[in-house]
Amino acid sequence: MAANVYASATDGGSGGDSAQTRSGTGVRTAGSTIDCPDVGSKLTSVPEQARGEVDKELALLDEQIAKAYQRLSESAQQVRQDSGFADSAIMNPLKDKRAAALERIAIAVDRVGDRPEGLEALAACTVRDSGNQAPAQGDGQDADGGQQPGRQQEQGDGQGGQGGNGGQAGNGPVAADYAPITGVQPTADGPRQGTNASRGSFATDCGVNENGLFNSDNIIAAPGVTNGAHHFHDYVGNQGNNAFASDQDLADAKTSCADQGDKSSYYWPVLRLQNGTQERDATSPGGGIEGNAGEIVTPKQVTLTFVGNPRGKVTAMPRLLRIITGDAKSFVNGPANANASWSCTGFEDRQLKDKYPLCPRGSDVVRTFRFQSCWDGRNIDSANHRTHVAFTDAAGTCPAGFRPIPQLVQRIVYDVDAPSLEDGGRTTPLFAVDSFPEQLHKPVTDHGDFINVFDEDLMREMADCVNDGRTCGAGAEAEPGGTPEEEPQEQPTKTPEAPQEQPTGAPDAPQGGNAGGKPGDTGDGDGDQGNGGKGDGGKGDSGKGETAKPPERGGSPAAAPRTGEPEVFATPTPGGGTANAGEQGGSKDDAGEDTDGLGQSQAVGTATSAAPSPSPPSRTEPQAVGSGGLADTGAQLWPAAAGAVLVIAGFVVLRRVRRG
């Protein structure tokens, strides 16, 4: 009977688990994260012949950090008991693994060019406070300012039910990550239009990913590596984008765009409601097991508009141009490359860079990405995926040697309510973007990706339209500044006092340690930040809307076999199998396992195989969120109650027999 009582009271999902445990995710945190130097951003020059191997090693570095963060999260108790545990068991092995990967990068570059200097200095990482402060012990709240739905705080751990970092999966977000949009000052207008400005716009309509195309790959940053992003992306446009897609695969793929001449790939991290829902990726890499938990929200509206330049004419984009805007690691990297922009319908003259917006009733959440709009005239990508494109300065002028191209303005609208921060999202759930595990779902990490696969004739038509000041394109009817269904109320949902600084829309005003802002620009008048697509500028030989065709990217991996299923949660390895981990760069036991859990050097295309697609009618199902309430625990006690009745009956029978 005692065993039954104990087993029932501590059964998973009933709230008896430790306050450090997060059901179904494997991610448990204690208010800390891991801060490693971003190697990719430092590699500004890598020979084309070495890029495949270098990209593979960069993806391995990301995997090592993710695994180290997970191990740190799971070891909160050991870290508290032994101050040297984190260094000896986690950080020093991580440094050794990183040093081995960095040496392989140096060797790969050295084979075909000049060996990069100083990489060894990037091996060491640190454990840093996440800034998600836990409440005073015994107040019954989590570190995010509210109690986890259905959970009771375990006394004595000092971390709260979230383990210090909040959220459904224990790695964010927290109340301080949100701010009311009504408290934000309107941003300044963009630069004035010059005499030669290209004032037109070209819109393309590619849907809202209603068919549910997702994966955790990133063909730009980690080609040939499954789960290279460690978080899930929404995809619209090109339907063939995965880690193993070649340029030809992208050209041959179907498109969700209304104009079939646009096979471009537009993708961004999914937004989730942390409402306890278990998505199909709950047990997949990049999904629940890496801290990306909750219900994926389909956008209410997506507008993709290409606008002109306030200083001159634009040049047509080269085919297969890749652009990443924003920085998925900006929580630890800092704001240098951050380009997040959060707002609400009816308030889009106010933008938040490092906070999620709390929108008034009747107003929807809006994410806006204004992509780089200056091109170096030669390259369709670069080693760090940034230096081949640039933003304009505050006056709308491109840097020397760059020419203006149509600027992609990507606007994504979500019908989500302001979360109830006072109870940790129990009444109205928290929302957040997917992120690398150690980035804690911070809003400043938001980012977008674009690959130009426009038909070249259609691209020239776009440039002519923009230069002529016309409004064109299959999506031109969509109103980019859409209004909410209800008139927004001036007073948003009540919020606690957790955010300690008044946020502003200025990019140079970081809040809570997470600055946003436009890469490479200062002040509010940055051309790429203004509303209405006025934000870019440039000089040079533009007016013809044409460009020399760059050489095709070489060394693309073989295409992965694709199924006809519309919903994708994992990318298959070519050949249908699962490759073995490489022999270099890590500790293994006799069975070839990674004994310290920090990741090995792996062949391109390793990790998971394709996940089976469940039946289409329902994409979600309820997920048990640890409760611990009396009624929940009592519901698990019936075996013990039945046992108690039998024991009592046995005593009664025994007593009667002995009397007889």
XYZ file of C-alpha atoms in Angstrom:
660
model
C 0.000 0.000 0.000
C 2.828 2.377 0.900
C 4.550 1.630 -2.403
C 1.334 2.335 -4.290
C 0.838 5.644 -2.500
C 4.405 6.728 -3.221
C 4.301 5.638 -6.858
C 0.984 7.369 -7.484
C 1.956 10.607 -5.782
C 5.191 10.840 -7.750
C 3.873 9.590 -11.086
C 5.100 11.587 -14.073
C 2.650 14.272 -15.065
C 1.105 14.496 -11.617
C 3.312 17.186 -10.316
C 5.463 15.052 -8.069
C 8.586 15.549 -10.155
C 11.306 17.847 -8.921
C 10.951 21.514 -9.627
C 13.998 21.133 -11.835
C 12.250 18.616 -14.105
C 10.327 19.626 -17.223
C 8.073 16.893 -18.545
C 8.786 15.592 -22.021
C 11.556 17.978 -22.991
C 14.762 16.892 -21.285
C 15.603 20.562 -20.788
C 15.917 21.695 -17.177
C 17.530 24.961 -16.266
C 18.704 26.878 -13.222
C 18.771 30.488 -14.377
C 21.961 30.148 -16.425
C 22.960 29.714 -20.042
C 26.123 29.037 -22.035
C 27.964 31.842 -23.805
C 30.376 30.835 -26.564
C 32.175 33.028 -29.126
C 30.362 32.913 -32.479
C 32.924 31.349 -34.781
C 30.841 31.722 -37.937
C 30.686 35.505 -37.730
C 34.477 35.674 -37.404
C 35.112 33.658 -40.581
C 34.642 36.389 -43.143
C 36.851 34.762 -45.784
C 36.667 31.048 -46.563
C 37.675 29.655 -49.976
C 34.761 28.162 -51.904
C 36.467 24.741 -51.966
C 36.549 24.621 -48.154
C 33.069 25.935 -47.402
C 31.320 22.565 -47.300
C 33.651 21.185 -44.658
C 33.710 24.451 -42.720
C 29.896 24.665 -42.683
C 29.736 21.121 -41.343
C 32.123 21.958 -38.501
C 30.250 25.175 -37.688
C 27.042 23.152 -37.395
C 28.864 20.714 -35.111
C 29.891 23.616 -32.865
C 26.214 24.569 -32.555
C 25.330 20.986 -31.679
C 28.032 20.873 -29.014
C 26.671 24.030 -27.371
C 23.099 22.710 -27.445
C 24.150 19.445 -25.794
C 26.303 21.225 -23.210
C 23.378 23.524 -22.340
C 21.079 20.552 -21.926
C 23.589 18.814 -19.666
C 24.062 21.997 -17.627
C 20.299 22.278 -17.269
C 19.986 18.698 -16.091
C 22.829 19.121 -13.581
C 21.500 22.065 -11.581
C 21.644 20.144 -8.306
C 25.237 18.971 -8.846
C 26.277 22.507 -9.788
C 24.800 23.869 -6.557
C 26.509 21.176 -4.495
C 29.906 21.410 -6.204
C 31.101 24.768 -7.515
C 33.632 23.046 -9.780
C 31.209 20.577 -11.350
C 30.186 22.767 -14.294
C 33.786 23.396 -15.330
C 35.083 19.870 -14.875
C 32.112 17.923 -16.232
C 30.680 20.271 -18.869
C 32.681 23.357 -19.803
C 36.168 21.856 -20.051
C 35.004 18.937 -22.240
C 33.086 21.471 -24.348
C 36.260 23.539 -24.764
C 38.193 20.446 -25.872
C 35.518 19.490 -28.401
C 35.404 23.044 -29.764
C 39.192 23.183 -30.016
C 39.178 19.991 -32.109
C 36.477 21.366 -34.426
C 38.301 24.691 -34.766
C 41.501 22.872 -35.688
C 39.647 20.942 -38.395
C 38.308 24.256 -39.736
C 41.823 25.685 -39.840
C 43.133 22.591 -41.640
C 40.305 22.682 -44.214
C 40.994 26.337 -45.041
C 44.763 25.822 -45.010
C 44.510 23.150 -47.718
C 43.244 25.656 -50.283
C 44.191 29.055 -48.864
C 45.725 30.901 -45.946
C 45.280 29.308 -42.537
C 43.012 31.490 -40.365
C 44.708 32.911 -37.296
C 43.377 33.095 -33.768
C 40.691 30.406 -33.970
C 42.057 28.611 -30.917
C 41.103 31.627 -28.782
C 37.422 30.958 -29.602
C 37.325 27.515 -27.956
C 36.517 28.537 -24.385
C 32.915 29.198 -23.311
C 31.455 30.494 -20.075
C 28.399 29.836 -17.945
C 26.558 33.118 -17.500
C 23.491 34.257 -15.650
C 20.527 34.305 -17.997
C 19.092 37.381 -16.298
C 15.882 35.438 -15.629
C 15.948 36.052 -11.896
C 14.092 33.663 -9.611
C 11.575 35.089 -7.112
C 12.023 35.073 -3.368
C 11.785 31.580 -1.951
C 8.323 30.484 -0.948
C 6.318 33.032 -2.899
C 4.747 30.341 -5.045
C 5.885 31.864 -8.332
C 8.249 30.808 -11.047
C 11.156 32.927 -12.157
C 9.033 34.369 -14.913
C 6.815 36.125 -12.412
C 4.001 33.571 -12.501
C 3.298 30.032 -11.477
C 3.607 27.318 -14.066
C 0.156 26.084 -15.118
C -0.988 23.410 -12.712
C 2.321 23.217 -10.827
C 3.191 23.976 -7.246
C 6.563 25.375 -6.403
C 8.803 22.906 -4.653
C 10.081 24.431 -1.443
C 13.743 24.924 -0.869
C 15.165 24.932 -4.386
C 15.094 28.706 -4.781
C 14.503 28.399 -8.493
C 10.776 28.075 -8.906
C 8.941 25.517 -10.986
C 10.670 26.754 -14.143
C 14.132 26.163 -12.774
C 14.902 29.858 -13.229
C 14.398 30.331 -16.978
C 10.630 30.116 -17.372
C 8.452 28.790 -20.154
C 6.807 25.457 -20.903
C 10.160 23.769 -21.548
C 12.096 25.518 -18.793
C 14.210 27.663 -21.129
C 12.086 30.785 -21.524
C 10.390 33.088 -22.097
C 9.855 35.061 -18.866
C 7.642 38.014 -17.982
C 10.481 40.487 -18.534
C 10.542 39.466 -22.213
C 7.208 41.260 -22.816
C 6.230 44.935 -22.877
C 3.000 46.807 -23.704
C 3.136 48.352 -27.172
C 1.194 51.351 -25.888
C 4.222 52.356 -23.815
C 6.553 52.522 -26.827
C 7.349 55.825 -28.509
C 6.678 56.056 -32.275
C 9.796 55.659 -34.404
C 11.106 58.372 -36.713
C 10.283 58.262 -40.415
C 12.862 56.919 -42.856
C 15.057 59.115 -45.043
C 13.462 61.567 -47.466
C 12.954 60.407 -51.012
C 15.497 61.893 -53.394
C 14.928 63.011 -56.976
C 16.116 59.664 -58.361
C 14.361 57.504 -55.775
C 12.814 54.215 -56.825
C 9.354 54.584 -55.315
C 7.531 51.504 -56.582
C 6.716 48.225 -54.881
C 6.292 44.615 -55.985
C 4.277 42.179 -53.832
C 4.241 38.407 -54.035
C 1.593 36.235 -52.368
C 2.927 32.882 -51.131
C 0.373 32.001 -48.459
C 0.828 31.538 -44.715
C 2.224 27.978 -44.666
C -1.280 26.626 -44.295
C -0.024 23.281 -45.641
C 2.360 22.964 -42.672
C 5.855 22.736 -44.179
C 8.354 22.758 -41.307
C 11.854 21.502 -40.579
C 14.763 22.365 -38.304
C 17.320 22.654 -41.117
C 18.979 25.769 -42.514
C 20.225 25.324 -46.057
C 21.981 28.715 -45.959
C 23.890 28.474 -42.672
C 24.233 24.688 -42.394
C 23.888 23.012 -45.814
C 23.996 19.223 -45.697
C 23.406 19.047 -41.930
C 20.139 17.722 -40.522
C 18.774 19.866 -37.686
C 21.331 22.545 -38.464
C 19.067 25.261 -37.036
C 18.136 23.483 -33.762
C 14.711 25.134 -34.053
C 11.805 24.802 -36.460
C 11.084 27.095 -39.407
C 7.916 28.022 -41.249
C 8.423 27.818 -45.037
C 6.459 29.613 -47.731
C 7.283 29.779 -51.410
C 9.684 27.024 -52.420
C 8.481 23.613 -51.255
C 11.786 21.780 -51.717
C 13.912 23.529 -49.090
C 15.721 21.166 -46.748
C 19.305 20.601 -45.622
C 20.208 18.594 -48.715
C 18.509 20.634 -51.448
C 20.811 21.601 -54.303
C 20.350 24.720 -56.393
C 18.749 22.543 -59.059
C 16.388 21.010 -56.493
C 15.207 24.492 -55.561
C 14.762 25.426 -59.218
C 12.737 22.251 -59.907
C 10.571 22.410 -56.766
C 6.941 23.462 -56.543
C 6.019 26.808 -55.027
C 3.180 28.037 -52.824
C 3.349 31.470 -54.481
C 0.411 32.642 -56.584
C 2.822 33.659 -59.346
C 4.524 30.405 -60.306
C 7.491 32.430 -61.528
C 8.422 32.990 -57.872
C 10.033 29.832 -56.489
C 11.957 31.788 -53.874
C 12.256 30.362 -50.365
C 11.053 32.523 -47.483
C 11.454 31.068 -43.995
C 11.555 32.120 -40.343
C 11.365 30.514 -36.859
C 7.890 29.320 -35.942
C 5.906 31.114 -33.243
C 4.458 28.877 -30.527
C 1.830 29.181 -27.824
C 3.185 27.590 -24.664
C -0.167 26.081 -23.769
C 0.858 22.493 -23.013
C 0.119 21.261 -26.526
C 2.335 18.486 -27.818
C 3.185 19.041 -31.475
C 4.443 16.268 -33.708
C 7.985 17.532 -33.163
C 7.748 17.121 -29.370
C 10.241 14.247 -29.471
C 12.273 15.483 -32.444
C 15.623 17.283 -32.623
C 14.937 20.983 -33.008
C 11.561 20.512 -31.329
C 10.558 19.525 -27.815
C 13.762 17.754 -26.885
C 15.670 20.987 -27.527
C 13.289 23.200 -25.586
C 11.003 24.298 -28.441
C 7.643 23.268 -27.012
C 4.015 24.221 -27.466
C 1.500 24.754 -30.250
C 2.863 26.081 -33.555
C 0.757 29.074 -34.603
C -0.122 29.449 -38.283
C 0.181 33.126 -39.293
C -3.042 35.011 -39.891
C -1.392 36.950 -42.729
C 1.986 37.093 -44.485
C 2.872 39.931 -46.851
C 6.065 39.829 -48.908
C 6.801 43.183 -50.516
C 9.881 44.352 -52.409
C 10.397 48.113 -52.225
C 12.822 50.622 -53.700
C 15.612 52.922 -52.619
C 15.289 56.567 -51.522
C 18.462 57.607 -53.329
C 18.459 55.813 -56.658
C 17.334 52.989 -58.916
C 17.625 49.346 -57.938
C 19.434 46.522 -59.691
C 17.738 43.156 -60.189
C 18.765 40.564 -57.593
C 21.058 37.804 -58.850
C 19.453 34.395 -59.033
C 20.064 32.224 -55.924
C 21.110 35.203 -53.795
C 20.988 34.198 -50.115
C 20.171 36.690 -47.357
C 19.903 36.137 -43.595
C 18.610 39.092 -41.602
C 18.848 39.219 -37.824
C 20.917 36.982 -35.558
C 19.561 33.769 -34.044
C 22.280 33.960 -31.362
C 21.984 37.640 -30.483
C 21.073 36.946 -26.851
C 24.676 35.889 -26.214
C 26.323 37.527 -29.249
C 24.937 40.994 -28.545
C 22.943 43.299 -30.826
C 25.474 43.927 -33.614
C 23.556 41.822 -36.160
C 20.133 41.811 -34.496
C 17.223 42.926 -36.662
C 14.104 41.857 -34.770
C 11.044 44.095 -35.029
C 7.879 43.389 -33.016
C 4.665 45.407 -32.985
C 0.854 45.232 -33.068
C -1.671 46.033 -35.766
C -2.785 49.611 -35.369
C 0.504 50.507 -33.661
C 3.081 49.708 -36.344
C 4.734 53.107 -36.041
C 6.027 51.693 -32.746
C 8.537 48.859 -32.856
C 10.132 46.707 -30.147
C 13.537 45.149 -30.708
C 14.134 43.044 -27.600
C 10.617 42.540 -26.212
C 7.529 40.674 -27.334
C 4.599 43.090 -27.650
C 1.579 43.034 -25.381
C -1.131 44.105 -27.782
C -4.435 45.756 -26.764
C -7.637 43.814 -27.251
C -8.501 43.505 -30.953
C -4.906 44.062 -32.075
C -2.699 41.304 -33.533
C 1.010 40.605 -33.034
C 3.208 41.629 -35.996
C 6.757 40.504 -36.837
C 8.501 42.588 -39.489
C 11.792 41.841 -41.227
C 13.428 44.502 -43.405
C 16.172 42.678 -45.247
C 19.520 44.045 -46.361
C 19.125 45.948 -49.618
C 22.675 46.551 -50.835
C 24.592 43.902 -52.807
C 28.325 43.710 -53.513
C 27.657 43.024 -57.212
C 29.627 39.755 -57.248
C 28.647 37.103 -54.694
C 25.381 35.303 -54.008
C 26.623 34.240 -50.552
C 29.621 34.767 -48.288
C 31.512 32.722 -45.694
C 29.632 34.271 -42.769
C 26.471 34.746 -44.898
C 26.538 38.505 -44.255
C 29.355 40.385 -45.967
C 28.011 40.026 -49.519
C 24.981 42.191 -48.597
C 24.588 45.266 -46.412
C 22.119 47.782 -45.028
C 21.981 51.384 -46.142
C 23.105 54.182 -43.861
C 20.665 56.587 -42.190
C 20.464 58.657 -45.375
C 19.549 55.613 -47.476
C 22.940 55.238 -49.191
C 24.639 51.893 -49.798
C 28.257 51.376 -48.667
C 31.040 51.953 -51.182
C 31.247 49.096 -53.681
C 27.619 48.032 -53.096
C 24.589 48.690 -55.293
C 20.922 48.888 -54.233
C 18.622 45.943 -54.884
C 14.885 45.622 -54.131
C 14.427 45.422 -50.371
C 12.339 42.528 -49.089
C 9.938 43.640 -46.346
C 8.425 40.580 -44.718
C 5.414 41.165 -42.462
C 3.886 38.285 -40.465
C 0.676 38.731 -38.453
C -0.533 36.411 -35.661
C -3.918 36.247 -33.971
C -2.586 35.664 -30.447
C -3.684 37.342 -27.240
C -1.475 39.136 -24.762
C -0.358 36.480 -22.234
C -1.384 36.621 -18.586
C 2.008 37.353 -17.083
C 0.703 37.596 -13.520
C 0.079 33.831 -13.451
C 2.885 32.752 -15.777
C 0.605 32.245 -18.763
C -1.828 29.939 -17.005
C -4.919 31.910 -18.046
C -3.646 33.114 -21.426
C -0.531 31.276 -22.624
C 2.860 32.791 -23.296
C 4.002 33.009 -26.920
C 7.569 32.949 -28.227
C 9.659 32.128 -31.276
C 11.685 28.942 -31.550
C 15.374 29.367 -30.785
C 18.648 27.597 -30.146
C 18.230 26.026 -26.663
C 20.725 28.346 -24.968
C 19.139 31.489 -26.486
C 16.086 31.088 -24.202
C 13.490 32.183 -26.796
C 14.496 35.817 -26.445
C 12.628 38.087 -28.892
C 15.888 39.757 -29.968
C 16.949 36.445 -31.581
C 14.219 36.672 -34.228
C 15.513 36.369 -37.795
C 14.459 35.667 -41.367
C 15.970 33.873 -44.373
C 15.509 34.357 -48.109
C 16.795 32.599 -51.241
C 15.992 34.281 -54.563
C 14.591 31.716 -56.991
C 12.552 34.192 -59.047
C 12.334 33.551 -62.760
C 14.897 35.982 -64.198
C 12.335 37.665 -66.440
C 10.037 38.179 -63.450
C 12.939 39.592 -61.415
C 13.693 42.114 -64.154
C 9.986 42.975 -64.223
C 10.175 43.591 -60.464
C 13.161 45.931 -60.819
C 11.466 47.868 -63.623
C 8.258 48.157 -61.589
C 10.077 49.475 -58.521
C 12.211 51.883 -60.554
C 9.170 53.215 -62.430
C 7.266 53.942 -59.225
C 4.472 51.466 -59.950
C 2.647 48.996 -57.684
C 2.863 45.490 -59.129
C 2.840 41.791 -58.343
C 0.417 38.981 -57.506
C 0.195 40.138 -53.881
C -0.276 43.828 -54.665
C -3.923 43.727 -53.594
C -2.957 42.779 -50.023
C -2.908 45.734 -47.708
C 0.516 45.678 -45.966
C -0.663 47.797 -43.077
C -3.779 45.756 -42.367
C -6.123 46.850 -39.627
C -7.388 44.694 -36.787
C -10.914 43.374 -36.747
C -11.691 45.425 -33.639
C -10.637 48.926 -32.822
C -7.602 48.458 -30.511
C -8.261 49.496 -26.935
C -5.729 51.884 -25.481
C -5.243 49.791 -22.334
C -3.551 46.399 -22.951
C -3.701 43.344 -20.737
C -2.494 44.037 -17.224
C 1.140 43.122 -16.700
C 3.275 42.744 -13.576
C 6.166 44.960 -12.644
C 8.749 42.445 -13.916
C 10.152 44.591 -16.761
C 12.246 47.080 -14.852
C 13.062 49.437 -17.660
C 10.699 51.329 -19.911
C 11.303 49.889 -23.409
C 11.518 52.124 -26.411
C 11.480 51.558 -30.118
C 14.986 52.949 -30.533
C 17.533 50.392 -31.702
C 20.268 51.954 -29.591
C 18.299 51.608 -26.353
C 18.847 48.026 -25.106
C 16.400 46.742 -22.542
C 17.258 44.233 -19.894
C 20.580 43.506 -21.517
C 19.119 42.513 -24.876
C 19.648 45.322 -27.316
C 17.996 45.190 -30.682
C 18.874 47.497 -33.501
C 19.916 47.622 -37.081
C 23.232 46.015 -37.921
C 25.832 48.557 -38.688
C 23.583 51.559 -38.171
C 22.927 54.019 -35.364
C 20.044 56.223 -34.442
C 16.371 56.085 -35.207
C 16.615 57.362 -38.707
C 18.099 54.273 -40.259
C 16.835 53.825 -43.731
C 16.051 50.156 -43.387
C 14.012 50.731 -40.258
C 11.520 53.256 -41.475
C 7.966 52.332 -42.245
C 6.579 51.955 -45.698
C 9.704 50.500 -47.272
C 11.578 53.769 -47.527
C 14.638 52.436 -45.959
C 17.412 51.768 -48.432
C 19.661 53.754 -50.588
C 22.617 53.574 -52.809
C 24.666 54.838 -55.646
C 26.201 53.336 -58.673
C 25.252 51.844 -61.965
C 21.726 50.849 -61.196
C 18.959 52.128 -63.417
C 18.859 49.229 -65.869
C 17.440 46.616 -63.582
C 19.959 44.038 -64.789
C 22.988 42.333 -63.373
C 25.707 40.022 -64.528
C 24.882 36.405 -63.774
C 27.149 35.129 -61.014
C 28.727 31.685 -61.111
C 26.684 28.840 -59.698
C 27.536 27.625 -56.218
C 29.629 24.487 -56.411
C 29.740 21.349 -54.353
C 26.076 21.143 -53.482
C 25.177 17.903 -51.697
C 22.969 15.380 -53.379
C 19.270 15.970 -53.041
C 17.424 14.122 -50.335
C 14.533 11.914 -51.366
C 11.284 13.753 -50.701
C 7.860 12.328 -50.053
C 4.525 13.688 -51.128
C 3.487 14.472 -47.554
C 2.785 18.189 -47.133
C 4.001 18.383 -43.526
C 7.701 17.886 -42.850
C 9.278 17.725 -39.399
C 12.622 16.100 -40.154
C 14.889 15.856 -43.158
C 15.836 12.406 -44.463
C 19.448 11.521 -45.012
C 20.196 10.778 -48.681
C 19.820 7.100 -49.255
C 17.237 6.690 -46.550
C 19.703 5.573 -43.894
C 21.252 7.116 -40.836
C 24.946 7.765 -41.108
C 27.335 6.908 -38.297
C 29.153 9.603 -36.428
C 32.661 10.314 -37.541
C 35.631 9.114 -35.567
C 37.192 12.500 -34.908
C 36.750 15.040 -32.189
C 35.280 13.299 -29.191
C 35.216 10.612 -26.542
C 33.507 7.349 -27.433
C 32.977 4.072 -25.685
C 33.459 0.697 -27.316
C 30.051 0.921 -28.942
C 30.920 4.178 -30.622
C 28.728 6.302 -28.351
C 29.528 9.879 -27.411
C 30.305 9.370 -23.725
C 30.295 13.021 -22.658
C 27.275 13.927 -24.792
C 28.809 16.971 -26.432
C 28.751 15.860 -30.057
C 31.191 14.315 -32.510
C 32.444 15.337 -35.885
C 29.866 13.871 -38.181
C 29.538 13.158 -41.858
C 27.314 15.517 -43.820
C 23.731 14.357 -43.534
C 23.883 12.556 -40.194
C 21.428 12.625 -37.315
C 17.763 11.849 -37.803
C 15.968 10.105 -40.584
C 12.552 11.180 -41.802
C 9.895 11.134 -39.121
C 6.697 9.291 -40.060
C 3.838 11.644 -40.832
C 0.804 11.048 -38.634
C -2.694 11.282 -40.037
C -3.545 14.805 -41.207
C -6.836 15.641 -39.433
C -5.256 16.945 -36.232
C -1.764 18.398 -35.917
C -1.789 18.634 -32.139
C -2.827 16.685 -29.141
C -2.888 17.570 -25.430
C 0.410 17.307 -23.637
C 0.578 16.578 -19.917
C 1.932 19.619 -18.186
C 3.055 18.727 -14.656
C 0.291 19.653 -12.275
C 0.704 18.542 -8.687
C -2.763 19.713 -7.665
C -4.641 17.777 -4.990
C -7.358 16.580 -7.377
C -4.777 15.412 -9.899
C -2.815 13.516 -7.273
C -5.997 11.998 -5.815
C -7.001 10.715 -9.233
C -3.815 8.632 -9.246
C -4.438 7.130 -5.753
C -7.275 4.704 -6.509
C -4.955 1.625 -6.604
C -3.711 2.538 -3.141
C -7.282 3.079 -1.903
C -8.353 -0.305 -3.243
C -5.341 -1.911 -1.592
C -6.218 -0.261 1.719
C -9.775 -1.640 1.571
C -8.450 -5.152 0.902
C -5.984 -4.906 3.799
C -8.733 -3.779 6.192
C -10.999 -6.587 4.972
C -8.178 -9.046 5.551
C -7.726 -7.890 9.133
C -11.476 -8.259 9.752
C -11.496 -11.829 8.359
C -8.365 -12.755 10.346
C -9.884 -11.428 13.578
C -13.076 -13.426 13.080
C -11.145 -16.618 12.289
C -9.016 -16.253 15.425
C -12.108 -15.674 17.569
C -13.730 -18.773 16.105
